[in-house]
Structures are given as C-alpha cells and as structure tokens.
C-alpha cells in the first residue's frame, strides 16, 4: 500500500537526518546518523562534515524507505543555520542539494527553512504546543545558545533573537569539559550519565546580564577545577561526577535567569526548549521547577526530538502542503 508522506532532511554539524511524516502529521519513518569524530577530537572541519553527509544520505534513504512504498508530496530541508540572509554553513549544502535533486526529479514542492527553525518545528510537533501566538524559544546546542521571541505569522513563525551567549555556546561548554574528563565527543549524553554519580553539586560561577550570558568564564573555572582534581579523578569518579553535575547546574541556572528576564521584558508566559543541551533531563527538570514559581510554562519535546533531527523540516513541509495554519 502506498503511503503519502512529506520528507524532512537535515544535515547539521554532527548529524545526518531523514524523516518521513504522513499527511496527518504522524511519523512514518526516520533515520539519523551521528558524524564520526576521532577519539580525543573536539570537532570536525566543514569539508569532513560534507564528506560524511554525502556518504550518509543515500544509505539513510535506503534504510528509511525499506519496507515502505512512499509517495512524497513535498520536501522540507534545513538550508542554513539561522533564519537570516547572512547565515551560511557548508554542511547544509549536502542536504539542500539532495533535496533539490529529489524535488526536481519528482516535480514536488521544496520548502527551505533554517536549522534553527527545524529545531523549533520539531519541538512544537513533539510537544504539541504551545498554542500561543507569542512565546520564547531557547535553542541550546553545540553551535547555538540563543533565546528567541517566536511570533506566529500564518503557517510559520518569525524568530527574533532577544538574548544568548556572548562567547561560548552551551554545547561547546559541555564538550570541552567532557573531553577534559576523558569522555567522547560530543560529550552530552556521557556527561549526563557521569553526573548521576555525584555526591554534591558545586555551584559554579554564573554570568547573566538580562538576556545576555557568558559561558567562557564558567567553563574556564570548571577546567581549572578538573586540573586540580586530576589525582583524585584517577582514583575515584566522584570528583569528576561532581564537576559534571556542576556543569548541569550552571547551565540550567543560566537558562532559568535568561528566560525569566526575557519573559518579563516581552510579557510572555510560555517557553519551548530545543537543542541537544536541552535534552539533558536534569537541566530540563531544574528549568521547569524554577520557572513554575514565576508562572512560566515550559514546553519540551520528547528527548529523541530535542537534539538534531529532521522531524521539524518534515512537520513544516506537512503543514505547508496540507494548508494548515
């Protein structure tokens, strides 16, 4: 039986993703693959990202389509990092070229959005809300730590940056600490697992001014603490676990203060979280608990759809294709 679907494609800095969504907005199939980074490495060059995406896309398509008979009605693709004309990153050319080729071959619509909008759409689709015309959107990942005001415009959202990091991104903070602790890259899931063994949570420095934050100072503080704790770390994981828990606390507290200030300034009572860093359960719980005291409701996608994935591109294409507003 043929399934009518919309295809989402996202080729970010560290994940190749495909997602098929049916006409009713339900997941039909998905595949994703994290790009390979050599042990001890802290990232990839854009040329290496492009190479791996180019190899991954056909294999992921074969995997996703296996056992299905799809009729693709339209394609959504992440074409650039942010919804700005000057936003550009070569990694997204792999997905964009793949999407343009398919759209031209089959004569179907192609909708280009940014990677950031893909994260928002994925979160909205997974969390089923908020059902509000104005809300805050926190996007925290390896390449982004942005607080944005989302305002509904027909079948899309206009994003205005109202705050964020002045230096280091949240995911970079996590990865630098994780690698210093001997964890693999990217370090988010492993750092969260390590932090579960903590016996205490050190309150690391937090630097927040209204909706602008700095993470380089807190990161330097933790890296110095790791150097001091190295002899103990080799004998016992407790010191490392405590510092990992401290990183979680510092990021969560930074996000809370930034969101609280932004909500007051822009008179909104809803915030949606997305990005790999926001998949951390401890960070999520801390944000929800603290903001609830201020009457701010937090919307969160399923953890599976918080990090890089193509469901947002598919959801955007489905909404456009079905004429939903």
Coordinates of N, CA, C and O in Angstrom, one line a residue, residues 168-280:
X168 N 31.0 31.6 24.4 CA 31.0 30.1 24.2 C 29.5 29.6 24.1 O 28.6 30.2 24.8
X169 N 29.2 28.6 23.3 CA 27.9 28.0 23.3 C 27.8 27.0 24.3 O 28.8 26.4 24.8
X170 N 26.6 26.7 24.7 CA 26.3 25.7 25.8 C 26.9 24.3 25.5 O 27.5 23.7 26.3
X171 N 26.7 23.9 24.2 CA 27.2 22.6 23.8 C 28.8 22.5 23.8 O 29.4 21.5 24.1
X172 N 29.4 23.7 23.5 CA 30.8 23.7 23.5 C 31.3 23.6 24.9 O 32.4 23.0 25.2
X173 N 30.6 24.2 25.9 CA 31.0 24.2 27.3 C 30.9 22.7 27.7 O 31.9 22.2 28.3
X174 N 29.9 22.0 27.4 CA 29.7 20.6 27.8 C 30.8 19.8 27.1 O 31.4 18.9 27.8
X175 N 31.1 20.0 25.8 CA 32.1 19.2 25.1 C 33.5 19.4 25.6 O 34.3 18.4 25.8
X176 N 33.8 20.6 25.9 CA 35.2 20.9 26.4 C 35.4 20.3 27.8 O 36.5 19.7 28.0
X177 N 34.4 20.4 28.6 CA 34.5 19.7 29.9 C 34.5 18.2 29.8 O 35.4 17.5 30.4
X178 N 33.7 17.7 28.9 CA 33.6 16.3 28.7 C 34.9 15.7 28.2 O 35.4 14.7 28.8
X179 N 35.5 16.3 27.2 CA 36.8 15.8 26.7 C 37.9 15.9 27.8 O 38.7 15.0 27.9
X180 N 37.8 17.0 28.6 CA 38.8 17.1 29.7 C 38.7 16.0 30.7 O 39.6 15.6 31.4
X181 N 37.4 15.5 30.8 CA 37.2 14.4 31.8 C 37.4 13.0 31.1 O 37.1 12.0 31.8
X182 N 37.8 13.0 29.9 CA 38.1 11.8 29.2 C 36.9 11.1 28.5 O 36.9 10.0 28.1
X183 N 35.8 11.9 28.3 CA 34.6 11.4 27.7 C 34.7 11.6 26.1 O 35.5 12.4 25.7
X184 N 33.9 10.9 25.4 CA 34.0 11.0 23.9 C 33.3 12.3 23.5 O 32.6 13.0 24.3
X185 N 33.4 12.6 22.2 CA 32.8 13.8 21.6 C 31.8 13.4 20.6 O 32.1 12.5 19.8
X186 N 30.6 14.0 20.6 CA 30.1 15.0 21.5 C 29.8 14.3 22.9 O 29.5 13.2 22.9
X187 N 29.9 15.1 23.9 CA 30.0 14.6 25.3 C 28.7 14.6 26.1 O 28.7 14.1 27.2
X188 N 27.7 15.3 25.5 CA 26.4 15.5 26.3 C 25.9 14.3 27.0 O 25.7 14.3 28.2
X189 N 25.5 13.2 26.3 CA 24.9 12.0 27.0 C 25.8 11.4 28.0 O 25.4 11.0 29.1
X190 N 27.1 11.3 27.7 CA 28.1 10.7 28.7 C 28.2 11.6 29.9 O 28.4 11.1 31.0
X191 N 28.2 12.9 29.7 CA 28.4 13.8 30.9 C 27.1 13.7 31.8 O 27.2 13.7 33.0
X192 N 26.0 13.6 31.2 CA 24.7 13.5 31.9 C 24.8 12.2 32.8 O 24.4 12.1 33.9
X193 N 25.3 11.1 32.1 CA 25.4 9.8 32.8 C 26.4 9.9 34.0 O 26.1 9.3 35.1
X194 N 27.5 10.5 33.7 CA 28.5 10.7 34.8 C 28.0 11.5 35.9 O 28.2 11.1 37.1
X195 N 27.2 12.5 35.6 CA 26.7 13.4 36.7 C 25.8 12.7 37.6 O 25.6 13.1 38.8
X196 N 25.2 11.6 37.2 CA 24.2 10.8 38.0 C 24.9 10.2 39.2 O 24.3 9.9 40.2
X197 N 26.3 10.1 39.2 CA 27.0 9.5 40.3 C 27.5 10.6 41.3 O 28.2 10.3 42.2
X198 N 27.0 11.8 41.2 CA 27.5 12.9 42.0 C 27.1 12.7 43.5 O 26.1 12.1 43.8
X199 N 27.9 13.2 44.4 CA 27.6 13.2 45.8 C 27.3 14.6 46.3 O 26.7 14.8 47.3
X200 N 27.7 15.6 45.5 CA 27.3 17.0 45.8 C 27.4 17.8 44.5 O 28.0 17.3 43.5
X201 N 26.7 18.9 44.4 CA 26.7 19.7 43.2 C 27.3 21.1 43.5 O 26.8 21.9 44.2
X202 N 28.6 21.3 43.0 CA 29.2 22.6 43.2 C 28.5 23.7 42.4 O 28.2 23.5 41.2
X203 N 28.2 24.8 43.0 CA 27.6 25.9 42.3 C 28.6 26.7 41.6 O 29.3 27.6 42.2
X204 N 28.8 26.4 40.3 CA 29.9 27.0 39.6 C 29.4 28.5 39.3 O 28.3 28.8 39.4
X205 N 30.4 29.3 38.8 CA 30.0 30.7 38.5 C 29.0 30.8 37.4 O 29.0 30.0 36.5
X206 N 28.1 31.8 37.5 CA 27.0 32.0 36.5 C 27.1 33.5 36.1 O 27.2 34.4 37.0
X207 N 27.1 33.8 34.8 CA 27.2 35.1 34.4 C 26.1 35.5 33.4 O 26.0 35.1 32.3
X208 N 25.1 36.2 34.0 CA 23.9 36.6 33.3 C 23.6 38.1 33.5 O 23.5 38.5 34.6
X209 N 23.4 38.8 32.4 CA 23.0 40.2 32.4 C 21.8 40.3 31.5 O 21.9 40.3 30.3
X210 N 20.7 40.5 32.2 CA 19.4 40.5 31.5 C 19.2 39.2 30.6 O 19.1 38.1 31.2
X211 N 19.3 39.3 29.3 CA 19.1 38.1 28.5 C 20.5 37.7 27.8 O 20.5 36.8 27.0
X212 N 21.5 38.4 28.2 CA 22.9 38.1 27.6 C 23.6 37.3 28.7 O 23.6 37.6 29.8
X213 N 24.3 36.2 28.2 CA 25.1 35.4 29.1 C 26.5 35.2 28.6 O 26.8 35.3 27.4
X214 N 27.4 34.8 29.5 CA 28.7 34.4 29.2 C 29.0 33.1 29.8 O 28.7 32.8 30.9
X215 N 29.6 32.2 29.0 CA 29.9 30.8 29.4 C 31.4 30.5 29.4 O 31.8 29.5 29.9
X216 N 32.2 31.4 28.8 CA 33.6 31.1 28.8 C 34.2 31.2 30.2 O 35.1 30.3 30.5
X217 N 33.8 32.1 31.0 CA 34.3 32.2 32.4 C 34.0 30.9 33.2 O 34.9 30.3 33.8
X218 N 32.7 30.5 33.2 CA 32.3 29.3 33.9 C 33.1 28.1 33.4 O 33.5 27.2 34.2
X219 N 33.3 28.0 32.1 CA 34.0 26.9 31.5 C 35.4 26.8 32.0 O 35.9 25.8 32.4
X220 N 36.1 28.0 32.0 CA 37.5 28.1 32.5 C 37.6 27.6 33.9 O 38.5 26.9 34.3
X221 N 36.6 28.1 34.7 CA 36.5 27.7 36.2 C 36.5 26.2 36.3 O 37.2 25.6 37.1
X222 N 35.6 25.5 35.5 CA 35.5 24.1 35.7 C 36.8 23.4 35.1 O 37.2 22.4 35.8
X223 N 37.3 23.8 34.0 CA 38.5 23.2 33.5 C 39.7 23.3 34.5 O 40.5 22.3 34.7
X224 N 39.8 24.4 35.2 CA 40.8 24.6 36.2 C 40.6 23.6 37.4 O 41.5 23.0 38.0
X225 N 39.3 23.5 37.7 CA 38.9 22.5 38.8 C 39.2 21.1 38.5 O 39.7 20.3 39.3
X226 N 39.1 20.8 37.2 CA 39.4 19.4 36.7 C 40.9 19.2 36.9 O 41.4 18.1 37.3
X227 N 41.7 20.2 36.5 CA 43.2 20.0 36.6 C 43.6 19.8 38.1 O 44.4 18.9 38.4
X228 N 42.9 20.5 39.0 CA 43.3 20.4 40.4 C 42.8 19.0 40.9 O 43.4 18.4 41.8
X229 N 41.7 18.5 40.4 CA 41.1 17.2 40.9 C 41.7 16.0 40.2 O 41.3 14.9 40.5
X230 N 42.6 16.1 39.3 CA 43.1 15.0 38.5 C 43.6 13.8 39.3 O 43.2 12.7 39.0
X231 N 44.4 14.0 40.3 CA 44.9 12.9 41.1 C 43.7 12.1 41.7 O 43.7 10.9 41.7
X232 N 42.7 12.9 42.2 CA 41.5 12.2 42.8 C 40.7 11.5 41.7 O 40.2 10.5 41.9
X233 N 40.6 12.2 40.5 CA 39.8 11.6 39.4 C 40.3 10.3 39.0 O 39.6 9.4 38.7
X234 N 41.7 10.1 39.0 CA 42.2 8.8 38.6 C 41.9 7.7 39.6 O 41.8 6.5 39.2
X235 N 41.7 8.1 40.8 CA 41.4 7.0 41.8 C 39.9 6.8 42.0 O 39.5 5.7 42.3
X236 N 39.1 7.8 41.8 CA 37.7 7.8 42.0 C 36.9 8.7 41.1 O 37.4 9.7 40.7
X237 N 35.8 8.2 40.6 CA 35.0 9.0 39.7 C 34.2 10.1 40.4 O 33.6 10.9 39.7
X238 N 34.2 10.2 41.7 CA 33.4 11.1 42.4 C 33.7 12.6 42.1 O 32.7 13.4 41.8
X239 N 34.9 13.0 42.1 CA 35.3 14.4 41.8 C 34.8 14.7 40.4 O 34.2 15.8 40.2
X240 N 35.0 13.8 39.4 CA 34.6 14.1 38.0 C 33.0 14.2 38.0 O 32.5 15.0 37.3
X241 N 32.4 13.3 38.7 CA 30.9 13.3 38.7 C 30.3 14.6 39.3 O 29.4 15.2 38.8
X242 N 31.0 15.1 40.3 CA 30.5 16.3 41.0 C 30.7 17.5 40.0 O 29.8 18.4 40.0
X243 N 31.8 17.5 39.3 CA 32.0 18.6 38.4 C 31.1 18.6 37.2 O 30.6 19.6 36.7
X244 N 30.8 17.4 36.8 CA 29.8 17.2 35.7 C 28.4 17.7 36.2 O 27.7 18.4 35.4
X245 N 28.1 17.4 37.4 CA 26.8 17.9 38.0 C 26.8 19.4 38.1 O 25.8 20.1 37.9
X246 N 28.0 19.9 38.4 CA 28.1 21.4 38.5 C 27.9 22.1 37.2 O 27.3 23.2 37.1
X247 N 28.4 21.5 36.1 CA 28.1 22.0 34.8 C 26.6 22.0 34.5 O 26.1 23.0 33.9
X248 N 26.0 20.9 34.8 CA 24.5 20.9 34.6 C 23.8 22.0 35.4 O 22.9 22.7 34.8
X249 N 24.2 22.2 36.6 CA 23.6 23.2 37.4 C 23.9 24.6 36.9 O 22.9 25.4 36.8
X250 N 25.1 24.8 36.5 CA 25.5 26.1 35.9 C 24.7 26.5 34.7 O 24.2 27.6 34.5
X251 N 24.6 25.5 33.8 CA 23.8 25.8 32.5 C 22.3 26.0 32.8 O 21.7 26.9 32.3
X252 N 21.8 25.1 33.6 CA 20.3 25.2 34.0 C 20.0 26.5 34.6 O 19.0 27.2 34.3
X253 N 20.9 27.0 35.5 CA 20.6 28.2 36.2 C 20.8 29.4 35.3 O 20.1 30.4 35.4
X254 N 21.8 29.3 34.4 CA 21.9 30.3 33.3 C 20.7 30.5 32.5 O 20.2 31.6 32.2
X255 N 20.2 29.3 32.1 CA 19.0 29.3 31.2 C 17.8 29.9 32.0 O 17.0 30.7 31.4
X256 N 17.6 29.5 33.2 CA 16.5 30.0 34.0 C 16.5 31.5 34.1 O 15.5 32.2 33.9
X257 N 17.6 32.1 34.5 CA 17.7 33.5 34.6 C 17.5 34.3 33.3 O 16.9 35.3 33.3
X258 N 18.1 33.7 32.3 CA 17.9 34.3 30.9 C 16.4 34.3 30.5 O 15.9 35.3 30.0
X259 N 15.8 33.2 30.7 CA 14.4 33.0 30.3 C 13.5 33.9 31.1 O 12.6 34.6 30.6
X260 N 13.7 33.9 32.4 CA 12.9 34.7 33.4 C 13.0 36.2 33.0 O 12.0 36.9 32.9
X261 N 14.2 36.7 32.7 CA 14.4 38.1 32.3 C 13.7 38.4 31.0 O 13.1 39.4 30.8
X262 N 13.8 37.4 30.0 CA 13.2 37.6 28.7 C 11.7 37.6 28.7 O 11.0 38.4 28.1
X263 N 11.1 36.7 29.6 CA 9.7 36.6 29.7 C 9.1 37.9 30.3 O 8.0 38.4 29.9
X264 N 9.8 38.5 31.3 CA 9.3 39.7 31.9 C 9.4 40.9 30.9 O 8.5 41.7 30.8
X265 N 10.5 40.9 30.2 CA 10.7 42.0 29.2 C 9.7 42.0 28.1 O 9.2 43.0 27.6
X266 N 9.3 40.8 27.6 CA 8.5 40.7 26.4 C 7.1 40.2 26.8 O 6.3 40.0 25.8
X267 N 6.8 40.1 28.0 CA 5.4 39.8 28.5 C 4.8 38.5 27.9 O 3.8 38.5 27.3
X268 N 5.6 37.5 28.1 CA 5.1 36.1 27.6 C 5.2 35.2 28.8 O 5.9 35.4 29.8
X269 N 4.4 34.1 28.7 CA 4.3 33.1 29.8 C 4.6 31.7 29.4 O 4.3 30.8 30.1
X270 N 5.1 31.6 28.1 CA 5.4 30.2 27.6 C 6.8 30.2 27.0 O 7.3 31.2 26.4
X271 N 7.6 29.1 27.2 CA 8.9 29.0 26.6 C 9.0 27.5 26.1 O 8.6 26.6 26.8
X272 N 9.6 27.3 25.0 CA 9.8 26.0 24.5 C 11.3 25.8 24.3 O 12.1 26.7 24.0
X273 N 11.8 24.6 24.7 CA 13.2 24.2 24.7 C 13.5 23.3 23.6 O 12.7 22.4 23.3
X274 N 14.7 23.5 23.0 CA 15.2 22.6 22.0 C 16.7 22.7 21.9 O 17.3 23.6 22.4
X275 N 17.2 21.7 21.2 CA 18.7 21.6 21.0 C 19.2 20.5 21.9 O 18.6 20.1 22.9
X276 N 20.4 20.0 21.5 CA 21.0 18.8 22.2 C 21.2 19.1 23.7 O 20.9 18.2 24.5
X277 N 21.6 20.3 24.1 CA 21.8 20.5 25.6 C 20.5 20.5 26.3 O 20.4 20.0 27.5
X278 N 19.4 20.9 25.7 CA 18.1 20.8 26.3 C 17.5 19.4 26.4 O 16.4 19.3 26.9
X279 N 18.2 18.4 25.9 CA 17.7 17.1 26.0 C 18.2 16.5 27.4 O 17.7 15.4 27.8
X280 N 19.1 17.2 28.1 CA 19.5 16.8 29.4 C 18.4 16.8 30.4 O 17.8 17.9 30.7

